[in-house]
PDB file of C-alpha atoms in Angstrom:
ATOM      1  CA  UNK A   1      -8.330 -71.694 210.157  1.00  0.00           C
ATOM      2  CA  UNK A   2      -6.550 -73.599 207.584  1.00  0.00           C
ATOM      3  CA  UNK A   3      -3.880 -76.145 208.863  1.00  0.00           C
ATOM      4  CA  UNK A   4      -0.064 -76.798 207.751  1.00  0.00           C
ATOM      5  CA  UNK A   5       0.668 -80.217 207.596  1.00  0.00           C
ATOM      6  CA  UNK A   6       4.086 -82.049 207.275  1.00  0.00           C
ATOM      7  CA  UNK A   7       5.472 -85.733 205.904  1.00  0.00           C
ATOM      8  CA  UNK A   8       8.327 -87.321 205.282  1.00  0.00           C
ATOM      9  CA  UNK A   9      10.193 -90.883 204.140  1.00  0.00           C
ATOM     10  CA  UNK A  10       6.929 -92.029 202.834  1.00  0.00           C
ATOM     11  CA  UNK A  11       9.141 -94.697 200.969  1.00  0.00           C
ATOM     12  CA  UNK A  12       5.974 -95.996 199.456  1.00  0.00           C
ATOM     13  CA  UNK A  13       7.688 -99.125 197.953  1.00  0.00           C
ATOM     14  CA  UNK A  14       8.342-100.131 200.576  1.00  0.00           C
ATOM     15  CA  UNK A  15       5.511-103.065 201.083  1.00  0.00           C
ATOM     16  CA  UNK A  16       3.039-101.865 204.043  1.00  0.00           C
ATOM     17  CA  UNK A  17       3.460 -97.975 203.244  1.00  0.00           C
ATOM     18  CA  UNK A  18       1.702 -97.027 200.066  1.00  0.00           C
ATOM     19  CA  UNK A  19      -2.098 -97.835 201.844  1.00  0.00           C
ATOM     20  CA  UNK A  20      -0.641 -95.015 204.396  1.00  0.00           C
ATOM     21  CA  UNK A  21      -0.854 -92.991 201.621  1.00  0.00           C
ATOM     22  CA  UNK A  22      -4.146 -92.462 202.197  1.00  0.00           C
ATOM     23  CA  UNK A  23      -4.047 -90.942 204.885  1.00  0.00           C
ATOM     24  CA  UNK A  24      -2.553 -88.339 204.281  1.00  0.00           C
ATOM     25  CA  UNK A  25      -5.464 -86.153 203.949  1.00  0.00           C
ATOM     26  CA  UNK A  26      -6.465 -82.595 204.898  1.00  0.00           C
ATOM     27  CA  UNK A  27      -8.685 -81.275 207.494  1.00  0.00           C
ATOM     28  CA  UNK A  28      -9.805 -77.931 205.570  1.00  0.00           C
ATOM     29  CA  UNK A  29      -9.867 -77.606 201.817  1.00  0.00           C
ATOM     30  CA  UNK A  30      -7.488 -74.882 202.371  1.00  0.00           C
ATOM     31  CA  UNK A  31      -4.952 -76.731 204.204  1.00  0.00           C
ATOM     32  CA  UNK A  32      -1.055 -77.116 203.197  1.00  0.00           C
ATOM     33  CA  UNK A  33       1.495 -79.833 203.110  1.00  0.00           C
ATOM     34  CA  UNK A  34       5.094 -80.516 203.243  1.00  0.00           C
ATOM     35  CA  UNK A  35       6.442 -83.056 202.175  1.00  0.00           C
ATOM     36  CA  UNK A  36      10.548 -83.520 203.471  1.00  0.00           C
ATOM     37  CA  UNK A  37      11.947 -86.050 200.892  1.00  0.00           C
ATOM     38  CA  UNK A  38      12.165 -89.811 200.896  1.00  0.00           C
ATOM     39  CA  UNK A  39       8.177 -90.267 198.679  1.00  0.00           C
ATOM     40  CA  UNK A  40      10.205 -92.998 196.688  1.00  0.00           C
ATOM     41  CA  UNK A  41      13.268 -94.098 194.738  1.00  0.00           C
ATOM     42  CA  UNK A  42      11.896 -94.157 191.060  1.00  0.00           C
ATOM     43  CA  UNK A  43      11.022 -90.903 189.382  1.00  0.00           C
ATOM     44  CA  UNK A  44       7.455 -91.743 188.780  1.00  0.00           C
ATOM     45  CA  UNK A  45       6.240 -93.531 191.931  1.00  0.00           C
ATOM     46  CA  UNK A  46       7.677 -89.853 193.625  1.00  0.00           C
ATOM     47  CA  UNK A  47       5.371 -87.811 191.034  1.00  0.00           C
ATOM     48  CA  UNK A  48       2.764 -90.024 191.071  1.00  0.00           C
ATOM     49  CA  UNK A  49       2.395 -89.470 195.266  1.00  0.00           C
ATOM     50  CA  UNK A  50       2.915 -86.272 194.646  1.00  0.00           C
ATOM     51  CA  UNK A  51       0.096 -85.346 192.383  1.00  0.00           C
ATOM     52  CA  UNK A  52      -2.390 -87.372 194.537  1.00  0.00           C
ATOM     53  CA  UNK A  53      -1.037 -85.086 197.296  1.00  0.00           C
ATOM     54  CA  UNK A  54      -1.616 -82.357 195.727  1.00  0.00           C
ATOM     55  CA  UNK A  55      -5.321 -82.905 194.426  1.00  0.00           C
ATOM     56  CA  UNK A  56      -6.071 -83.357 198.428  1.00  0.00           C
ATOM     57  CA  UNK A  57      -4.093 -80.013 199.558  1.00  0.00           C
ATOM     58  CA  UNK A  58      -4.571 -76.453 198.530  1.00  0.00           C
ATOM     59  CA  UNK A  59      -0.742 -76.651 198.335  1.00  0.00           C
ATOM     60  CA  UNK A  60       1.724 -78.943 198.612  1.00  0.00           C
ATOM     61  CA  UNK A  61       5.742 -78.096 198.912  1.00  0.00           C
ATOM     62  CA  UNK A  62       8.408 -80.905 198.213  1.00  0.00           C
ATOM     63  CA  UNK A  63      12.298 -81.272 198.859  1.00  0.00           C
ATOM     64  CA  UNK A  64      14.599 -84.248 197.457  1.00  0.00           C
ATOM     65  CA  UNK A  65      15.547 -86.620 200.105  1.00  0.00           C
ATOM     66  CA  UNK A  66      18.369 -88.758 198.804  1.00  0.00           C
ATOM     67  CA  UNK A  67      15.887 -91.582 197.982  1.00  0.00           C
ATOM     68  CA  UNK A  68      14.873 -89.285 195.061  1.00  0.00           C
ATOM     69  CA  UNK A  69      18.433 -88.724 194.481  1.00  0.00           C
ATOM     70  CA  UNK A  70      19.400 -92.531 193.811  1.00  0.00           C
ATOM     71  CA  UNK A  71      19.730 -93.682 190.235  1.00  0.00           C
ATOM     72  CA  UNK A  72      18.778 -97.766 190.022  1.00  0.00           C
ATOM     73  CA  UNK A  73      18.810-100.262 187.639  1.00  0.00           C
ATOM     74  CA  UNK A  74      14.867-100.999 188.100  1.00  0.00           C
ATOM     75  CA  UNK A  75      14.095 -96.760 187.630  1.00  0.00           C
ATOM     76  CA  UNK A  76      13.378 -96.105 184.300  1.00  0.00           C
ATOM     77  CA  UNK A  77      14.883 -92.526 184.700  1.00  0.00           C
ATOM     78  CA  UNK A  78      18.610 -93.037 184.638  1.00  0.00           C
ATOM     79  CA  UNK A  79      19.205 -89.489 185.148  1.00  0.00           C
ATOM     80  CA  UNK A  80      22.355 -88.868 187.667  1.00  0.00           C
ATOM     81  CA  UNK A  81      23.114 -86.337 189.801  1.00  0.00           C
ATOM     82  CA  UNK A  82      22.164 -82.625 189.221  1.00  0.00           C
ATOM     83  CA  UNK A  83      20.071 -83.644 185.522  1.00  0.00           C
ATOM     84  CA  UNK A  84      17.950 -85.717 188.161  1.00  0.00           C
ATOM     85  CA  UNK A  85      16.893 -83.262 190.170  1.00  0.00           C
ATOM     86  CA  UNK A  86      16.206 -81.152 187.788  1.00  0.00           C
ATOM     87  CA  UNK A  87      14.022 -83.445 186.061  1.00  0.00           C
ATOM     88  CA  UNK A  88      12.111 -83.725 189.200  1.00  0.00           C
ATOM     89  CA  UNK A  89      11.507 -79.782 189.640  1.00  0.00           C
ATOM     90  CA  UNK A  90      10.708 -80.108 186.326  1.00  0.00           C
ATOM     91  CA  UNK A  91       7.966 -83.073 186.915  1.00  0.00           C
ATOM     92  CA  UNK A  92       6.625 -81.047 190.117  1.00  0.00           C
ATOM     93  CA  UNK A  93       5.831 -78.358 188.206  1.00  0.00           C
ATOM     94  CA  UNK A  94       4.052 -79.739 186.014  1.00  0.00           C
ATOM     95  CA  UNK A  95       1.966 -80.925 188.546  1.00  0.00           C
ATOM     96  CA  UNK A  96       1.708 -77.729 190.661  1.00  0.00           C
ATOM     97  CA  UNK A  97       3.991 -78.900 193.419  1.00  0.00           C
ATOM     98  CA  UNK A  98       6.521 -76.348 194.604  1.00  0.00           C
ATOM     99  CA  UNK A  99      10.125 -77.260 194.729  1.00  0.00           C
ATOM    100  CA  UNK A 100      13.003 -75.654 196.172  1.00  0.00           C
ATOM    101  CA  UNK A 101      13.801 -74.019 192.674  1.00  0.00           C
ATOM    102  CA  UNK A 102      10.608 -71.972 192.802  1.00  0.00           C
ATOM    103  CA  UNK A 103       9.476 -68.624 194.596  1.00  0.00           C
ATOM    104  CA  UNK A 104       8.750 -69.379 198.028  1.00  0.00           C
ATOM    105  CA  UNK A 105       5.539 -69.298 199.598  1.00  0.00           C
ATOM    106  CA  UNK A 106       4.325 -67.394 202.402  1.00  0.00           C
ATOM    107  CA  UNK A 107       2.063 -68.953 205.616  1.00  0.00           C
ATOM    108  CA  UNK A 108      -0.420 -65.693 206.137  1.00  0.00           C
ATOM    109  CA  UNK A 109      -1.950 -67.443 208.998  1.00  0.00           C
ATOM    110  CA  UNK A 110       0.409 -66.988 212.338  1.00  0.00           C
ATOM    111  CA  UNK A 111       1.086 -64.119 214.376  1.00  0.00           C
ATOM    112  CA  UNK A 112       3.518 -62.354 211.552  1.00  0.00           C
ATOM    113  CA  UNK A 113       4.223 -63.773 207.939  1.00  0.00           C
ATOM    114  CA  UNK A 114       6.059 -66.769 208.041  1.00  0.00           C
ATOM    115  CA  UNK A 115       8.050 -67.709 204.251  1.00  0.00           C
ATOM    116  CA  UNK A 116       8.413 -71.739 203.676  1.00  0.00           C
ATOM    117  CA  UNK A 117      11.915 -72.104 202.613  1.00  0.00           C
ATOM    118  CA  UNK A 118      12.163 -76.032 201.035  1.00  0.00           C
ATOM    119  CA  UNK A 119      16.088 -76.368 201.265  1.00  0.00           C
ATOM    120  CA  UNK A 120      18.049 -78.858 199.364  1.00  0.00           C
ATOM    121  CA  UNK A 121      21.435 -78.462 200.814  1.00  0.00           C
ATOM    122  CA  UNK A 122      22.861 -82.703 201.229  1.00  0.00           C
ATOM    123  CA  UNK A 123      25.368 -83.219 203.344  1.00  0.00           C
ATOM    124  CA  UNK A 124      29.102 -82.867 203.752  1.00  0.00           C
ATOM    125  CA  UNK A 125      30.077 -85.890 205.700  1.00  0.00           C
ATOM    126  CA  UNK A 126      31.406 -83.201 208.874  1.00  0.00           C
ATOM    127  CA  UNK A 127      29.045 -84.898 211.368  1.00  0.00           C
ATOM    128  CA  UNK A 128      31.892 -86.790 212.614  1.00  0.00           C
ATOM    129  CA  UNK A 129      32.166 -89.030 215.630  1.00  0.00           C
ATOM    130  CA  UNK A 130      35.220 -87.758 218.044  1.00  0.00           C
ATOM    131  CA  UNK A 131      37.354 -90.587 216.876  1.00  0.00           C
ATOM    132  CA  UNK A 132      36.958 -89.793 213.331  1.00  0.00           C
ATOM    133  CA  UNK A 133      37.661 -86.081 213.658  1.00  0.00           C
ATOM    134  CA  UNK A 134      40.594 -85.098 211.707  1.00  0.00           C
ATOM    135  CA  UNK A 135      40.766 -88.201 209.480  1.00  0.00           C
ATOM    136  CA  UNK A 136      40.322 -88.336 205.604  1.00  0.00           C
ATOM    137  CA  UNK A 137      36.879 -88.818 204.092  1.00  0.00           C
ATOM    138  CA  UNK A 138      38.089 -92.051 203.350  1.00  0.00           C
ATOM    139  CA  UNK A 139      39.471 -93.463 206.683  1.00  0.00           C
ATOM    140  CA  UNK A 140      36.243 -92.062 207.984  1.00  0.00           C
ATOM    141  CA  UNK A 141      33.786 -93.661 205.773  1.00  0.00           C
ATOM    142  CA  UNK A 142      35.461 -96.994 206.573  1.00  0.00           C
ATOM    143  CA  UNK A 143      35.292 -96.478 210.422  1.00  0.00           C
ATOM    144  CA  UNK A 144      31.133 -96.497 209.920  1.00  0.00           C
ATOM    145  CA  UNK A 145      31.522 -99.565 207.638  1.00  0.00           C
ATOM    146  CA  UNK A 146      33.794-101.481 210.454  1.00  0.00           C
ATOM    147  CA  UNK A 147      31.133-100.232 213.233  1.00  0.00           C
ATOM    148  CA  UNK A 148      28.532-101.717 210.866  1.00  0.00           C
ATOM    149  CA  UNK A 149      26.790 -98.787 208.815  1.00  0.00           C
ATOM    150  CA  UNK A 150      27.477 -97.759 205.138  1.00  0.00           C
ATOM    151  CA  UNK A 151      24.654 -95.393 203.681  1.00  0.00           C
ATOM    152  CA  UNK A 152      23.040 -96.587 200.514  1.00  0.00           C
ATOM    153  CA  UNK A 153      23.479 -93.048 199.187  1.00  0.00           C
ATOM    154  CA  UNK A 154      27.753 -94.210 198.523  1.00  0.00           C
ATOM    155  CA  UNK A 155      26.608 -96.634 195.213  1.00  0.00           C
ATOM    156  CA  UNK A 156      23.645 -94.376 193.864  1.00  0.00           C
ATOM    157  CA  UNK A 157      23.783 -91.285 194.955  1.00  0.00           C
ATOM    158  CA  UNK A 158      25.763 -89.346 192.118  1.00  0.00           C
ATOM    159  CA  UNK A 159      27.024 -85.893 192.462  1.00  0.00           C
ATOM    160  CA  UNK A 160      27.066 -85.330 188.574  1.00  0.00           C
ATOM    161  CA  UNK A 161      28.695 -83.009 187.307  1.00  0.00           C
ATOM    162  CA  UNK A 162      29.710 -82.023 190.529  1.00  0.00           C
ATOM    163  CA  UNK A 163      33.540 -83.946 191.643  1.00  0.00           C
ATOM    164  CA  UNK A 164      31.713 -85.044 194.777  1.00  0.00           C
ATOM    165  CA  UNK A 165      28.474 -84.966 197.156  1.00  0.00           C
ATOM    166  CA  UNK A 166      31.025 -82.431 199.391  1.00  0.00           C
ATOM    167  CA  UNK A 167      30.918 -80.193 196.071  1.00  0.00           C
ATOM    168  CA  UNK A 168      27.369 -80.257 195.430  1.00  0.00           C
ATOM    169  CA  UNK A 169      26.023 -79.545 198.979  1.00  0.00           C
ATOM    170  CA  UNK A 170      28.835 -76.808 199.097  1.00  0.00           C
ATOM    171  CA  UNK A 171      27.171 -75.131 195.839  1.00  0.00           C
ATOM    172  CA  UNK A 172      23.455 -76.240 197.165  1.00  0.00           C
ATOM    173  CA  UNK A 173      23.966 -74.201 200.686  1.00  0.00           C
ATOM    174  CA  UNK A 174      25.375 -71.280 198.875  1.00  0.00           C
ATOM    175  CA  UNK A 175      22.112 -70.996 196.669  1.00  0.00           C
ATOM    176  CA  UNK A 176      20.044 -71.532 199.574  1.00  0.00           C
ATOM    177  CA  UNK A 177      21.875 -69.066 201.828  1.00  0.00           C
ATOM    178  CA  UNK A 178      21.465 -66.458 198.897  1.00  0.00           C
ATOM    179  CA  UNK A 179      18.043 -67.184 199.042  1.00  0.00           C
ATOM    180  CA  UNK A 180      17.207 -66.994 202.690  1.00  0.00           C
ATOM    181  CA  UNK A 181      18.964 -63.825 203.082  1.00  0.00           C
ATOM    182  CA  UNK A 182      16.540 -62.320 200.375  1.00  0.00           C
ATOM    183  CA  UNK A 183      13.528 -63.191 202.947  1.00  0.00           C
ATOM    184  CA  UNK A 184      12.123 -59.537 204.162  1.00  0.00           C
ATOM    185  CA  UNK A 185      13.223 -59.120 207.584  1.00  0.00           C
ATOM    186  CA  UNK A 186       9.871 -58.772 209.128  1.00  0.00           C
ATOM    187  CA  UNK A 187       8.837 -62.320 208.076  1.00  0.00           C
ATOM    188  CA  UNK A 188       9.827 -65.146 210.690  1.00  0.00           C
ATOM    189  CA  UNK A 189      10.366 -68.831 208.733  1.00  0.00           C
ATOM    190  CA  UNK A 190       9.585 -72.759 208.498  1.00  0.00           C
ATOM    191  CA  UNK A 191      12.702 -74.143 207.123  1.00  0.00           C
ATOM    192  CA  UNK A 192      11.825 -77.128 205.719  1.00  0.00           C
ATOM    193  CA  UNK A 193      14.211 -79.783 204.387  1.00  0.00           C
ATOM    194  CA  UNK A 194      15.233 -83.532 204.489  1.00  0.00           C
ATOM    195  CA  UNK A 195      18.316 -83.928 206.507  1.00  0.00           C
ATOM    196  CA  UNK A 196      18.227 -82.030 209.362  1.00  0.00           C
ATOM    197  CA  UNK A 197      19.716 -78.777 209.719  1.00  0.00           C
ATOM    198  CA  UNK A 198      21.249 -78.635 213.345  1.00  0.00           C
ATOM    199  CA  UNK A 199      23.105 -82.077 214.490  1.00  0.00           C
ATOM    200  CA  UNK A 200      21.102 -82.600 217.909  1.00  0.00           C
ATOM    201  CA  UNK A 201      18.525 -84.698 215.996  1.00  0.00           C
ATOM    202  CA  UNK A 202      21.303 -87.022 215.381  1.00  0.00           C
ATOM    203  CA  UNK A 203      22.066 -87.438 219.276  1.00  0.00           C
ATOM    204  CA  UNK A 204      19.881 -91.149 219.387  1.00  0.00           C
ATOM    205  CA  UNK A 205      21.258 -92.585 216.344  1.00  0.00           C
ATOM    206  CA  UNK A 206      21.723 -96.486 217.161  1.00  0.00           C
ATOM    207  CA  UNK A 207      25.246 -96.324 214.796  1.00  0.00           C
ATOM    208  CA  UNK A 208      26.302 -92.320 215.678  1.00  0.00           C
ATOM    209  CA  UNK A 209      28.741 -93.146 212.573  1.00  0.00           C
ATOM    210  CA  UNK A 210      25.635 -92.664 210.162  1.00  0.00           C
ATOM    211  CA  UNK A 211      25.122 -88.762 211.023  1.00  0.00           C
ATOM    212  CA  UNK A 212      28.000 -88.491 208.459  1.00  0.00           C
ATOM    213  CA  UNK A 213      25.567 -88.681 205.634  1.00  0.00           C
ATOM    214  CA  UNK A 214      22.897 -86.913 207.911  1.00  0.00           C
ATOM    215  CA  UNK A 215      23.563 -83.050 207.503  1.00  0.00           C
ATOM    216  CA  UNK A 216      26.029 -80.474 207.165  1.00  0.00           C
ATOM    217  CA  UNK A 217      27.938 -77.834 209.893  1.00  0.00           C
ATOM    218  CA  UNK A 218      27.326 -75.434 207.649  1.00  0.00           C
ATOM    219  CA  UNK A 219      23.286 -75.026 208.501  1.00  0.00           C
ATOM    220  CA  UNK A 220      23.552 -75.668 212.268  1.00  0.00           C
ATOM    221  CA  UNK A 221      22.889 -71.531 212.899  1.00  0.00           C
ATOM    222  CA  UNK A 222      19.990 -71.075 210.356  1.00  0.00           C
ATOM    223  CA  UNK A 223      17.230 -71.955 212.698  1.00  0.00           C
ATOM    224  CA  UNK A 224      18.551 -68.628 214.543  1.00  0.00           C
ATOM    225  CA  UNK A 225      19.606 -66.940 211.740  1.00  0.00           C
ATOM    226  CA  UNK A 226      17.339 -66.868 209.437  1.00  0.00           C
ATOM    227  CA  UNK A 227      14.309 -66.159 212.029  1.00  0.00           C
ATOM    228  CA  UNK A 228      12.802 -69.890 212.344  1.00  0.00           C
ATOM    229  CA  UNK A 229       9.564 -70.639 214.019  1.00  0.00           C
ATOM    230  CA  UNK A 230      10.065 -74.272 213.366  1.00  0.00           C
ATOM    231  CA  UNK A 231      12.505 -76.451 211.184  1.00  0.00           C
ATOM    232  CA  UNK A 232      10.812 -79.067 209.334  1.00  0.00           C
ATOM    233  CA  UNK A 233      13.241 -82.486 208.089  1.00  0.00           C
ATOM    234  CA  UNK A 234      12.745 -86.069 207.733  1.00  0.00           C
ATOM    235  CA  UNK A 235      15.821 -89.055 206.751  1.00  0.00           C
ATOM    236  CA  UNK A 236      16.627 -90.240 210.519  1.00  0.00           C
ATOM    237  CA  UNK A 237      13.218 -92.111 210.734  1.00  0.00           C
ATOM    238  CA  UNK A 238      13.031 -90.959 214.645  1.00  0.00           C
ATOM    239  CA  UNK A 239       9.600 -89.068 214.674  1.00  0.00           C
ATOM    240  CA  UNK A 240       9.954 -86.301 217.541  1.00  0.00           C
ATOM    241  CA  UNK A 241      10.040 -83.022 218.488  1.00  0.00           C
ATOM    242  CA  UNK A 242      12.681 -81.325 220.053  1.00  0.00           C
ATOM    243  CA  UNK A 243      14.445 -77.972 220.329  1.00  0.00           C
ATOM    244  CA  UNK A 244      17.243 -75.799 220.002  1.00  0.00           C
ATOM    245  CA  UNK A 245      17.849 -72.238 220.808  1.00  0.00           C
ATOM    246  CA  UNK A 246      14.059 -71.742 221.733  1.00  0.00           C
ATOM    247  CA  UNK A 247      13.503 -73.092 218.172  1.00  0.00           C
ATOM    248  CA  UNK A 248      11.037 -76.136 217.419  1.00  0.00           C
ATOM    249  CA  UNK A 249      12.468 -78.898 215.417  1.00  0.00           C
ATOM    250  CA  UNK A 250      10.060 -81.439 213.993  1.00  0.00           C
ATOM    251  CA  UNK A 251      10.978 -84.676 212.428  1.00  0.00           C
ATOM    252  CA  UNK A 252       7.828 -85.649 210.570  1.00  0.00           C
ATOM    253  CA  UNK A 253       9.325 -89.008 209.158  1.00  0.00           C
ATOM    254  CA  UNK A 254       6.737 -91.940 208.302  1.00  0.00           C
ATOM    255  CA  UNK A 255       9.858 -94.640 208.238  1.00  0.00           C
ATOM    256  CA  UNK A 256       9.717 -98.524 206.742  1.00  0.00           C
ATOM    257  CA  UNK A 257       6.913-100.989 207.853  1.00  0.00           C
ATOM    258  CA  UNK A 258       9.717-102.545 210.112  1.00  0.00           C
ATOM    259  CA  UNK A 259      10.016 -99.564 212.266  1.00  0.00           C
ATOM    260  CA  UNK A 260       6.836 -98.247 212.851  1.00  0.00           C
ATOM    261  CA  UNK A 261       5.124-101.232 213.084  1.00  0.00           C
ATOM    262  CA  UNK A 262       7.206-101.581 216.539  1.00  0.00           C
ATOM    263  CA  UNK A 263       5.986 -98.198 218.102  1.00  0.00           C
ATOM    264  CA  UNK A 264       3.142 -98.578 220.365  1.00  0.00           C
ATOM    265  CA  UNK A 265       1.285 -95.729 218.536  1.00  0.00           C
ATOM    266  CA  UNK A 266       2.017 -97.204 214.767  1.00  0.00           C
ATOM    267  CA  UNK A 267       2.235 -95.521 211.769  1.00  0.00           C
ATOM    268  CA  UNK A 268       2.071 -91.629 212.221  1.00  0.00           C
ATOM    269  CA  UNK A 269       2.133 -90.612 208.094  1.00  0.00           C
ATOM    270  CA  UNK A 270       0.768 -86.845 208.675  1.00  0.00           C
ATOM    271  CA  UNK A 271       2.119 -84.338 211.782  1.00  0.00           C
ATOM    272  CA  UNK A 272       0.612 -81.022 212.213  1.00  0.00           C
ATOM    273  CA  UNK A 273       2.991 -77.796 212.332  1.00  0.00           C
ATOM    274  CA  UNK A 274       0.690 -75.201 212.632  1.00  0.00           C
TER     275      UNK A 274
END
């Protein structure tokens, strides 16, 4: 019986995670992986794990975490925005990785057809604390900074062409809601995606100011409606299971060196879904 793995937030350059790399490795020649986001911020270090990734696995199915989103000064691909993901899909493709661009795939091997859906959907910045409910984007951007947590994503993660990350992840959920709907109605589904999709993953956040940049409101009902058996995500770096609504929820994050290397069971770089 062929097996379908999971990954996420490889982050291999990060020093102590590329070696992890390998192993990531398959238990049957006809076993699948996903792989949530986060591989890497340059262009090439991302396509270069995920070809080695895919000469191990009979298929392998990727989704932009907002690592691959960032545009840096050391990346040779200064791409921005929208023309960088694009280039990606583009890149994956030629490799034989899916993306979330392309058909999706269907996981023969469970009690009913199950369809893979690899979402890209970002964030909206309406996981809000209480306190910052009802403020401007602004005022509650600079409530996280003053409690001690600014994403990353706010210098190098451009929306381009789009105004604003809000804008994009508005137009990414529409596509993806289009998309899911055109699922047949007998086939149940692993949603499969970087930030999470429902907000109770976010519930042990050390700063709960950070889920701002962690997911959307408008996803929280897709594990029910759109017939999950599990959802699939990476970015909080909390390895776990959990669930919602009789739905499993799997966070198959590997994390930096600096976090795993403090969990009694170390690194965990490959989690099993089916």
């Amino acid at each position: 019986m062929p097996h379908l793995f999971a990954t996420s937030d490889l982050h291999v350059t990060h020093e102590g995670n590329a070696p992890i790399v390998d192993e990531v490795v398959p238990r049957t020649p006809d076993d699948w992986l996903l792989v949530a986001g986060d591989v890497a911020e340059r262009a090439e270090s991302v396509i270069g794990v995920l070809k080695t990734l895919r000469e191990r696995f009979a298929k392998v199915v990727w989704v932009p975490g907002n690592h691959e989103l960032w545009t840096t000064q050391k990346d040779e691909c200064q791409l921005r925005g929208q023309a960088r993901y694009e280039h990606l899909v583009e890149r994956c493709r030629e490799i034989d990785v899916l993306t979330p661009e392309d058909p999706y795939p269907v996981w023969e091997h469970q009690e009913k057809p199950l369809t893979i859906a690899p979402l890209f959907v970002l964030y909206d910045y309406s996981w809000r604390t209480p306190s910052a409910e009802g403020l401007l984007l602004q005022a509650a951007v600079e409530q996280a900074r003053e409690a001690g947590v600014l994403c990353t994503d706010e210098f190098f993660l451009h929306p381009d062409p789009y105004p604003s990350r809000q804008a994009w992840c508005a137009d990414r959920v529409k596509i993806s809601t289009e998309r899911l709907e055109a699922i047949p109605e007998d086939h149940g589904t692993v949603l499969m995606s970087h930030w999470p999709l429902h907000r109770h993953p976010t519930a042990p956040l050390y700063f709960p100011e950070f889920a701002l940049w962690c997911g959307t409101t408008e996803t929280e009902d897709w594990h029910q409606r759109f017939r999950a058996e599990v959802a699939v995500y990476g970015h909080l770096h909390i390895p776990r299971s959990t669930e919602a609504d009789g739905v499993r929820f799997e966070e198959v994050s590997l994390g930096y060196p600096r976090e795993w290397r403090k969990r009694a069971r170390g690194p965990i770089p490959l989690r099993r879904i089916f």
